[in-house]
């Protein structure tokens, strides 16, 4: 028994999953017509079904079973599938995937809303458990994303963040030729009065065409989080990342050519199995070259069930933390240099809350900005003249 490559146990409708909204699950099992006579399904909320093969299934696309479930409440559902053989006995468990509902929106009184447009991942990085736990890519159809963005803007949100497990993969499963930049253009057009911010991106998403089209969108935030993980080609290969440092830097170059001082942020894993001092030094040099505006730095964490967990050359925790500290010092210096470059400039700031006598908010580059003000500026977009840097934030005064 095996799932067809393009049709793992995945819902045919797209997340997010709402109470009362049907989810259609579909998949493929070898020898359904000969050995398997039915499929038993159950969910962790106690619901269960038995389904039989019908002429309606599309075997040309590798689908020979499907059923629809309508949840009573949004949440986490674990699908379990047991094929039933001709003698009526259930066979071993085929597979189970967790699917999580995440209705679009934010907390009451917030200025920023999250719009989940994608779930799942098929990159299979050697350190990551997500592809095994969350299943393949499922994309929110463009029309639904547009409608959700329009609704969020009408509810008063001034910023919409496109999120997902791996939003760079958006559209792969739709098979209609659309990709992430098509979605971004549609969402920006659907909510022209709201800023649109992108979640974490796979570096190869950034191409010349992506940048040309993105740069034309007036409400797209010039903040790009390019997941890097390592600045050493040998380490990237062991991680099973799909790019090298040359391709990564090409993305950085394209963004800086297309946007005025964009914020380019990243993630870095230090102490990955087999990472030598020389490899780590290469990573620090590459970080310096990219000049990130901000970084998230993590010591490698062993995840049971992943290929990296069984690799030789596991780095002692003390050395991992030492490397994280060294990388952190470099990241702090680069962030300070990026912030200092904004002194004297004027930035549009979406204000969120009052803190210590100042109103704080974020500029399009996602830098925190604070400015003194007597009036209530919650959810107000105002121009701030930047006068200085304080820790990891910019300080300024409201433009008169």
C-alpha positions as a printed NumPy array, in Angstrom:
array([[  0.   ,   0.   ,   0.   ],
       [  1.328,   3.447,  -0.872],
       [  0.128,   6.96 ,  -1.49 ],
       [  0.455,   8.189,  -5.047],
       [  3.255,  10.781,  -5.157],
       [  1.015,  13.727,  -6.005],
       [ -1.921,  12.718,  -3.837],
       [ -0.986,  12.097,  -0.21 ],
       [ -3.632,  12.013,   2.467],
       [ -4.629,  15.629,   2.195],
       [ -7.823,  17.689,   2.075],
       [ -8.989,  18.836,  -1.331],
       [-10.45 ,  22.02 ,   0.098],
       [ -7.965,  24.565,   1.381],
       [ -7.232,  25.936,   4.836],
       [ -8.299,  27.776,   6.916],
       [-11.017,  25.364,   8.144],
       [-14.022,  26.974,   9.803],
       [-16.824,  25.523,  11.868],
       [-19.54 ,  24.4  ,   9.454],
       [-17.256,  24.542,   6.422],
       [-16.769,  21.139,   4.754],
       [-13.29 ,  19.637,   4.365],
       [-12.908,  17.136,   1.55 ],
       [-10.21 ,  14.519,   2.14 ],
       [ -8.896,  12.476,  -0.765],
       [ -6.065,  10.067,  -1.407],
       [ -4.806,   6.971,  -3.096],
       [ -4.208,   3.361,  -2.034],
       [ -2.729,   0.689,  -4.279],
       [ -4.948,  -2.286,  -5.226],
       [ -8.108,  -0.612,  -3.915],
       [-10.291,  -2.441,  -6.45 ],
       [ -8.726,  -5.866,  -5.908],
       [ -7.551,  -6.3  ,  -2.316],
       [ -9.122,  -3.351,  -0.546],
       [-12.92 ,  -3.26 ,  -0.43 ],
       [-13.463,  -0.222,   1.818],
       [-11.702,   2.481,   3.793],
       [-12.385,   3.274,   7.435],
       [-11.756,   6.852,   8.524],
       [-11.703,   8.357,  11.974],
       [-10.8  ,  11.712,  13.475],
       [ -9.529,  12.456,  16.936],
       [-12.838,  14.118,  17.846],
       [-14.559,  10.716,  17.609],
       [-16.145,  11.086,  14.17 ],
       [-15.782,   8.057,  11.89 ],
       [-16.876,   6.823,   8.447],
       [-16.597,   3.908,   6.081],
       [-16.132,   4.754,   2.401],
       [-16.235,   2.565,  -0.682],
       [-14.648,   3.029,  -4.118],
       [-16.979,   4.575,  -6.673],
       [-16.87 ,   5.41 , -10.338],
       [-16.667,   9.075,  -9.391],
       [-13.09 ,   8.917,  -8.193],
       [-10.445,  10.274, -10.555],
       [ -7.798,   7.552, -10.887],
       [ -5.998,   9.521, -13.584],
       [ -5.007,  11.954, -10.843],
       [ -4.199,   9.186,  -8.389],
       [ -7.376,   9.578,  -6.315],
       [ -9.441,   6.516,  -5.476],
       [-11.066,   7.487,  -2.208],
       [-12.538,  10.659,  -0.806],
       [-14.946,  11.804,   1.829],
       [-16.19 ,  15.091,   3.26 ],
       [-16.166,  16.096,   6.917],
       [-17.833,  19.216,   8.33 ],
       [-16.234,  20.2  ,  11.664],
       [-18.42 ,  21.588,  14.411],
       [-15.578,  23.831,  15.556],
       [-12.249,  24.971,  14.147],
       [ -9.301,  23.107,  15.605],
       [ -6.783,  20.326,  15.178],
       [ -7.902,  17.11 ,  13.492],
       [ -5.859,  13.96 ,  13.125],
       [ -7.078,  11.807,  10.257],
       [ -6.554,   8.064,  10.608],
       [ -7.143,   5.735,   7.677],
       [ -7.489,   1.946,   7.765],
       [ -8.076,   0.004,   4.54 ],
       [-10.408,  -2.977,   4.978],
       [ -9.432,  -6.153,   3.104],
       [-11.776,  -8.572,   1.355],
       [-12.095, -10.711,   4.48 ],
       [-13.514,  -7.709,   6.292],
       [-10.583,  -7.214,   8.642],
       [ -8.979,  -3.79 ,   8.967],
       [ -5.313,  -3.748,   8.007],
       [ -2.587,  -1.645,   9.546],
       [ -2.87 ,   2.114,   9.854],
       [ -1.993,   3.739,   6.547],
       [ -1.199,   7.287,   7.655],
       [ -2.294,  10.247,   9.702],
       [ -1.831,  13.953,   9.111],
       [ -2.726,  16.857,  11.359],
       [ -4.567,  19.8  ,   9.853],
       [ -5.082,  22.967,  11.837],
       [ -7.771,  25.556,  11.323],
       [ -6.656,  29.157,  11.647],
       [ -9.432,  31.643,  10.854],
       [ -8.051,  34.881,   9.439],
       [ -7.966,  37.866,  11.763],
       [ -6.365,  39.176,  14.92 ],
       [ -7.175,  39.839,  18.525],
       [ -9.779,  42.485,  19.31 ],
       [ -8.261,  45.93 ,  19.273],
       [ -5.21 ,  44.917,  17.274],
       [ -3.968,  46.749,  14.18 ],
       [ -2.456,  43.743,  12.401],
       [ -4.27 ,  40.645,  11.115],
       [ -2.882,  37.286,  10.078],
       [ -4.131,  35.662,   6.886],
       [ -3.081,  32.03 ,   6.586],
       [ -2.734,  31.231,   2.897],
       [ -0.803,  27.954,   2.939],
       [ -0.212,  24.835,   4.997],
       [  2.246,  21.968,   4.711],
       [  5.762,  21.615,   3.322],
       [  7.609,  19.191,   1.059],
       [ 11.147,  20.556,   1.363],
       [ 12.276,  17.86 ,   3.833],
       [ 15.166,  19.752,   5.373],
       [ 17.14 ,  17.223,   7.378],
       [ 16.592,  19.005,  10.707],
       [ 12.859,  19.604,  10.355],
       [  9.882,  17.471,  11.406],
       [  7.217,  19.68 ,   9.788],
       [  6.796,  17.787,   6.467],
       [  6.112,  14.591,   8.428],
       [  3.705,  16.263,  10.849],
       [  1.851,  18.712,   8.619],
       [  1.733,  16.902,   5.289],
       [  1.993,  18.323,   1.765],
       [  1.347,  21.825,   0.461],
       [ -2.26 ,  23.052,   0.529],
       [ -2.995,  26.543,  -0.773],
       [ -5.872,  28.844,   0.019],
       [ -7.422,  29.607,  -3.399],
       [ -6.766,  33.104,  -4.632],
       [-10.422,  34.129,  -4.673],
       [-10.783,  33.151,  -1.017],
       [ -7.598,  35.015,  -0.09 ],
       [ -8.887,  38.12 ,  -1.863],
       [-12.218,  37.901,  -0.066],
       [-10.543,  37.432,   3.314],
       [ -8.192,  40.366,   2.734],
       [-11.1  ,  42.591,   1.735],
       [-13.039,  41.519,   4.83 ],
       [-10.108,  42.195,   7.148],
       [ -9.597,  45.666,   5.694],
       [-13.299,  46.417,   6.095],
       [-13.067,  45.342,   9.739],
       [-10.478,  48.051,  10.3  ],
       [ -7.168,  46.215,  10.168],
       [ -4.472,  48.44 ,   8.695],
       [ -1.955,  45.658,   8.077],
       [ -2.382,  42.093,   6.79 ],
       [  0.371,  39.509,   7.177],
       [  0.383,  36.569,   4.767],
       [  1.368,  33.516,   6.781],
       [  1.715,  29.772,   6.385],
       [  4.112,  26.923,   6.949],
       [  5.96 ,  27.742,   3.705],
       [  4.2  ,  30.506,   1.796],
       [  6.77 ,  30.385,  -1.003],
       [  5.101,  27.111,  -2.04 ],
       [  1.712,  28.767,  -2.437],
       [  0.004,  27.624,  -5.631],
       [  2.048,  24.489,  -6.255],
       [ -0.935,  22.256,  -5.543],
       [ -3.415,  24.39 ,  -7.472],
       [ -1.692,  23.525, -10.748],
       [ -3.044,  26.532, -12.584],
       [  0.233,  28.323, -13.191],
       [ -0.151,  30.807, -10.355],
       [  2.54 ,  31.474,  -7.775],
       [  3.146,  33.606,  -4.715],
       [  3.624,  36.899,  -6.568],
       [  0.212,  36.42 ,  -8.216],
       [ -1.341,  35.98 ,  -4.786],
       [  0.487,  39.013,  -3.389],
       [ -0.742,  41.207,  -6.245],
       [ -4.313,  39.986,  -5.729],
       [ -4.283,  40.579,  -1.968],
       [ -2.729,  44.034,  -2.339],
       [ -5.433,  44.971,  -4.843],
       [ -8.222,  43.541,  -2.676],
       [ -7.142,  45.622,   0.338],
       [ -5.555,  48.776,  -1.131],
       [ -5.928,  50.697,   2.12 ],
       [ -4.009,  48.124,   4.18 ],
       [ -0.329,  47.365,   4.314],
       [  0.495,  43.834,   3.218],
       [  3.452,  42.066,   4.818],
       [  4.935,  38.739,   3.78 ],
       [  5.873,  35.906,   6.11 ],
       [  9.082,  33.908,   5.819],
       [ 10.246,  33.251,   2.257],
       [ 12.339,  30.526,   0.664],
       [ 15.232,  32.486,  -0.922],
       [ 14.604,  31.21 ,  -4.457],
       [ 11.227,  32.947,  -4.395],
       [ 13.09 ,  36.17 ,  -5.107],
       [ 13.628,  36.496,  -8.84 ],
       [ 13.885,  39.41 , -11.205],
       [ 10.213,  39.042, -12.155],
       [  9.126,  38.769,  -8.518],
       [ 10.971,  41.987,  -7.67 ],
       [  9.705,  43.903, -10.712],
       [  6.105,  43.055,  -9.907],
       [  6.435,  43.448,  -6.144],
       [  8.093,  46.865,  -6.435],
       [  4.998,  48.158,  -8.243],
       [  2.72 ,  47.409,  -5.275],
       [  2.402,  50.577,  -3.171],
       [  1.011,  48.805,  -0.095],
       [  3.496,  45.921,   0.023],
       [  5.898,  46.298,   2.954],
       [  9.593,  46.289,   1.944],
       [ 10.403,  43.699,   4.596],
       [ 11.628,  40.323,   3.374],
       [ 12.47 ,  37.476,   5.722],
       [ 14.677,  35.129,   3.717],
       [ 15.247,  31.919,   5.626],
       [ 18.98 ,  31.187,   5.401],
       [ 19.917,  28.703,   8.206],
       [ 23.604,  28.66 ,   7.253],
       [ 26.066,  30.748,   5.266],
       [ 28.243,  27.77 ,   4.359],
       [ 27.54 ,  25.695,   1.25 ],
       [ 28.706,  22.431,   2.833],
       [ 26.384,  22.924,   5.808],
       [ 23.483,  23.901,   3.548],
       [ 23.969,  20.671,   1.626],
       [ 23.822,  18.584,   4.813],
       [ 20.665,  20.468,   5.75 ],
       [ 19.154,  19.571,   2.346],
       [ 18.472,  23.214,   1.627],
       [ 17.742,  23.792,  -2.048],
       [ 20.075,  26.746,  -2.651],
       [ 23.701,  27.719,  -2.095],
       [ 25.152,  30.971,  -0.843],
       [ 25.559,  32.326,  -4.39 ],
       [ 21.841,  31.904,  -5.09 ],
       [ 20.938,  33.324,  -1.698],
       [ 23.047,  36.427,  -2.242],
       [ 21.454,  36.87 ,  -5.656],
       [ 18.118,  37.274,  -3.851],
       [ 19.618,  39.835,  -1.475],
       [ 21.062,  41.784,  -4.418],
       [ 17.787,  41.779,  -6.357],
       [ 15.847,  43.078,  -3.362],
       [ 18.284,  45.905,  -2.718],
       [ 18.206,  46.901,  -6.381],
       [ 14.407,  46.931,  -6.417],
       [ 13.524,  48.547,  -3.072],
       [ 14.909,  51.533,  -1.171],
       [ 16.763,  50.187,   1.868],
       [ 14.527,  47.131,   2.36 ],
       [ 14.654,  45.24 ,   5.63 ],
       [ 16.175,  41.839,   4.901],
       [ 15.952,  39.547,   7.9  ],
       [ 16.811,  35.894,   8.356],
       [ 17.097,  32.782,  10.533],
       [ 20.385,  31.122,  11.406],
       [ 21.005,  27.685,  12.925],
       [ 24.42 ,  27.323,  14.557],
       [ 26.073,  24.112,  15.673],
       [ 24.434,  21.922,  13.037],
       [ 25.904,  18.374,  12.995],
       [ 29.317,  18.392,  11.357],
       [ 29.681,  22.175,  11.399],
       [ 33.409,  22.836,  11.777],
       [ 34.948,  26.037,  13.061],
       [ 35.904,  26.859,   9.479],
       [ 32.323,  26.355,   8.28 ],
       [ 31.016,  28.552,  11.079],
       [ 33.566,  31.232,  10.199],
       [ 32.35 ,  31.065,   6.582],
       [ 28.825,  31.624,   7.848],
       [ 29.85 ,  34.71 ,   9.839],
       [ 31.575,  36.137,   6.769],
       [ 28.462,  35.551,   4.673],
       [ 26.237,  37.174,   7.305],
       [ 28.514,  40.219,   7.209],
       [ 28.265,  40.328,   3.427],
       [ 24.455,  40.165,   3.458],
       [ 24.232,  42.873,   6.165],
       [ 20.912,  41.722,   7.576],
       [ 18.745,  44.248,   9.367],
       [ 17.761,  41.67 ,  11.981],
       [ 18.381,  37.986,  12.668],
       [ 16.889,  35.097,  14.637],
       [ 19.69 ,  32.843,  15.827],
       [ 19.116,  29.344,  17.187],
       [ 21.469,  26.625,  18.411],
       [ 20.678,  23.419,  16.51 ],
       [ 18.082,  21.318,  18.343],
       [ 17.953,  17.579,  17.755],
       [ 14.503,  16.426,  16.559],
       [ 13.843,  12.67 ,  16.866],
       [ 12.755,  11.17 ,  13.559],
       [ 14.683,  13.619,  11.399],
       [ 17.769,  12.629,   9.37 ],
       [ 19.934,  15.187,  11.171],
       [ 19.238,  13.561,  14.522],
       [ 21.217,  10.513,  13.396],
       [ 24.088,  12.375,  11.79 ],
       [ 27.605,  12.05 ,  13.131],
       [ 29.448,  15.082,  14.406],
       [ 26.824,  16.331,  16.87 ],
       [ 28.108,  19.587,  18.381],
       [ 28.217,  19.868,  22.213],
       [ 25.634,  22.241,  23.626],
       [ 28.245,  24.521,  25.155],
       [ 29.899,  25.034,  21.773],
       [ 26.521,  25.646,  20.124],
       [ 25.726,  28.358,  22.648],
       [ 29.175,  29.898,  22.229],
       [ 28.659,  30.106,  18.462],
       [ 25.191,  31.555,  18.955],
       [ 26.728,  34.249,  21.122],
       [ 29.361,  35.11 ,  18.522],
       [ 26.735,  35.273,  15.774],
       [ 24.502,  37.36 ,  18.021],
       [ 27.202,  40.004,  18.511],
       [ 27.609,  40.311,  14.744],
       [ 23.845,  40.452,  14.214],
       [ 23.499,  43.214,  16.837],
       [ 26.178,  45.32 ,  15.14 ],
       [ 24.571,  44.928,  11.711],
       [ 21.134,  45.781,  13.112],
       [ 22.557,  48.906,  14.765],
       [ 24.103,  50.01 ,  11.476],
       [ 20.817,  49.482,   9.653],
       [ 18.893,  51.484,  12.252],
       [ 21.409,  54.334,  12.299],
       [ 20.918,  54.753,   8.56 ],
       [ 17.344,  55.912,   9.154],
       [ 18.186,  58.874,  11.395],
       [ 16.975,  62.018,   9.658],
       [ 14.51 ,  60.139,   7.456],
       [ 10.717,  60.229,   7.686],
       [  8.869,  56.918,   8.029],
       [  5.142,  56.106,   7.967],
       [  4.334,  54.347,  11.229],
       [  1.255,  52.308,  12.084],
       [  0.783,  53.023,  15.787],
       [ -0.296,  50.225,  18.102],
       [ -0.086,  51.204,  21.781],
       [  1.162,  53.749,  24.284],
       [  4.321,  52.786,  26.178],
       [  6.29 ,  54.906,  28.665],
       [  4.798,  58.165,  27.465],
       [  5.355,  57.381,  23.797],
       [  3.25 ,  55.782,  21.137],
       [  4.909,  52.761,  19.58 ],
       [  4.287,  51.182,  16.222],
       [  6.05 ,  49.716,  13.226],
       [  7.312,  51.189,   9.994],
       [  6.85 ,  49.28 ,   6.72 ],
       [ 10.315,  47.744,   7.259],
       [  8.996,  46.288,  10.539],
       [ 11.316,  48.388,  12.67 ],
       [  9.723,  49.546,  15.912],
       [  9.325,  53.312,  16.101],
       [  8.372,  55.399,  19.134],
       [  7.22 ,  59.01 ,  19.234],
       [  5.717,  61.158,  22.016],
       [  2.08 ,  62.17 ,  21.473],
       [ -0.774,  63.358,  23.663],
       [ -3.593,  62.092,  21.45 ],
       [ -4.771,  58.505,  21.   ],
       [ -2.904,  57.127,  17.987],
       [ -4.109,  53.516,  18.119],
       [ -4.441,  52.153,  14.57 ],
       [ -3.427,  55.523,  13.137],
       [ -0.869,  55.768,  10.342],
       [  1.357,  58.791,  10.882],
       [  4.643,  60.11 ,   9.554],
       [  7.526,  60.213,  12.038],
       [ 10.786,  62.094,  11.607],
       [ 13.492,  59.789,  12.983],
       [ 15.798,  61.542,  15.457],
       [ 17.762,  58.694,  17.011],
       [ 18.215,  55.037,  17.914],
       [ 17.417,  53.474,  21.284],
       [ 18.39 ,  49.81 ,  21.689],
       [ 16.658,  48.05 ,  18.767],
       [ 14.103,  50.753,  18.027],
       [ 13.954,  54.125,  16.316],
       [ 12.917,  57.276,  18.154],
       [ 11.319,  60.251,  16.503],
       [  8.722,  63.027,  16.478],
       [  5.447,  63.248,  14.651],
       [  5.685,  65.257,  11.481],
       [  3.874,  68.552,  11.933]])
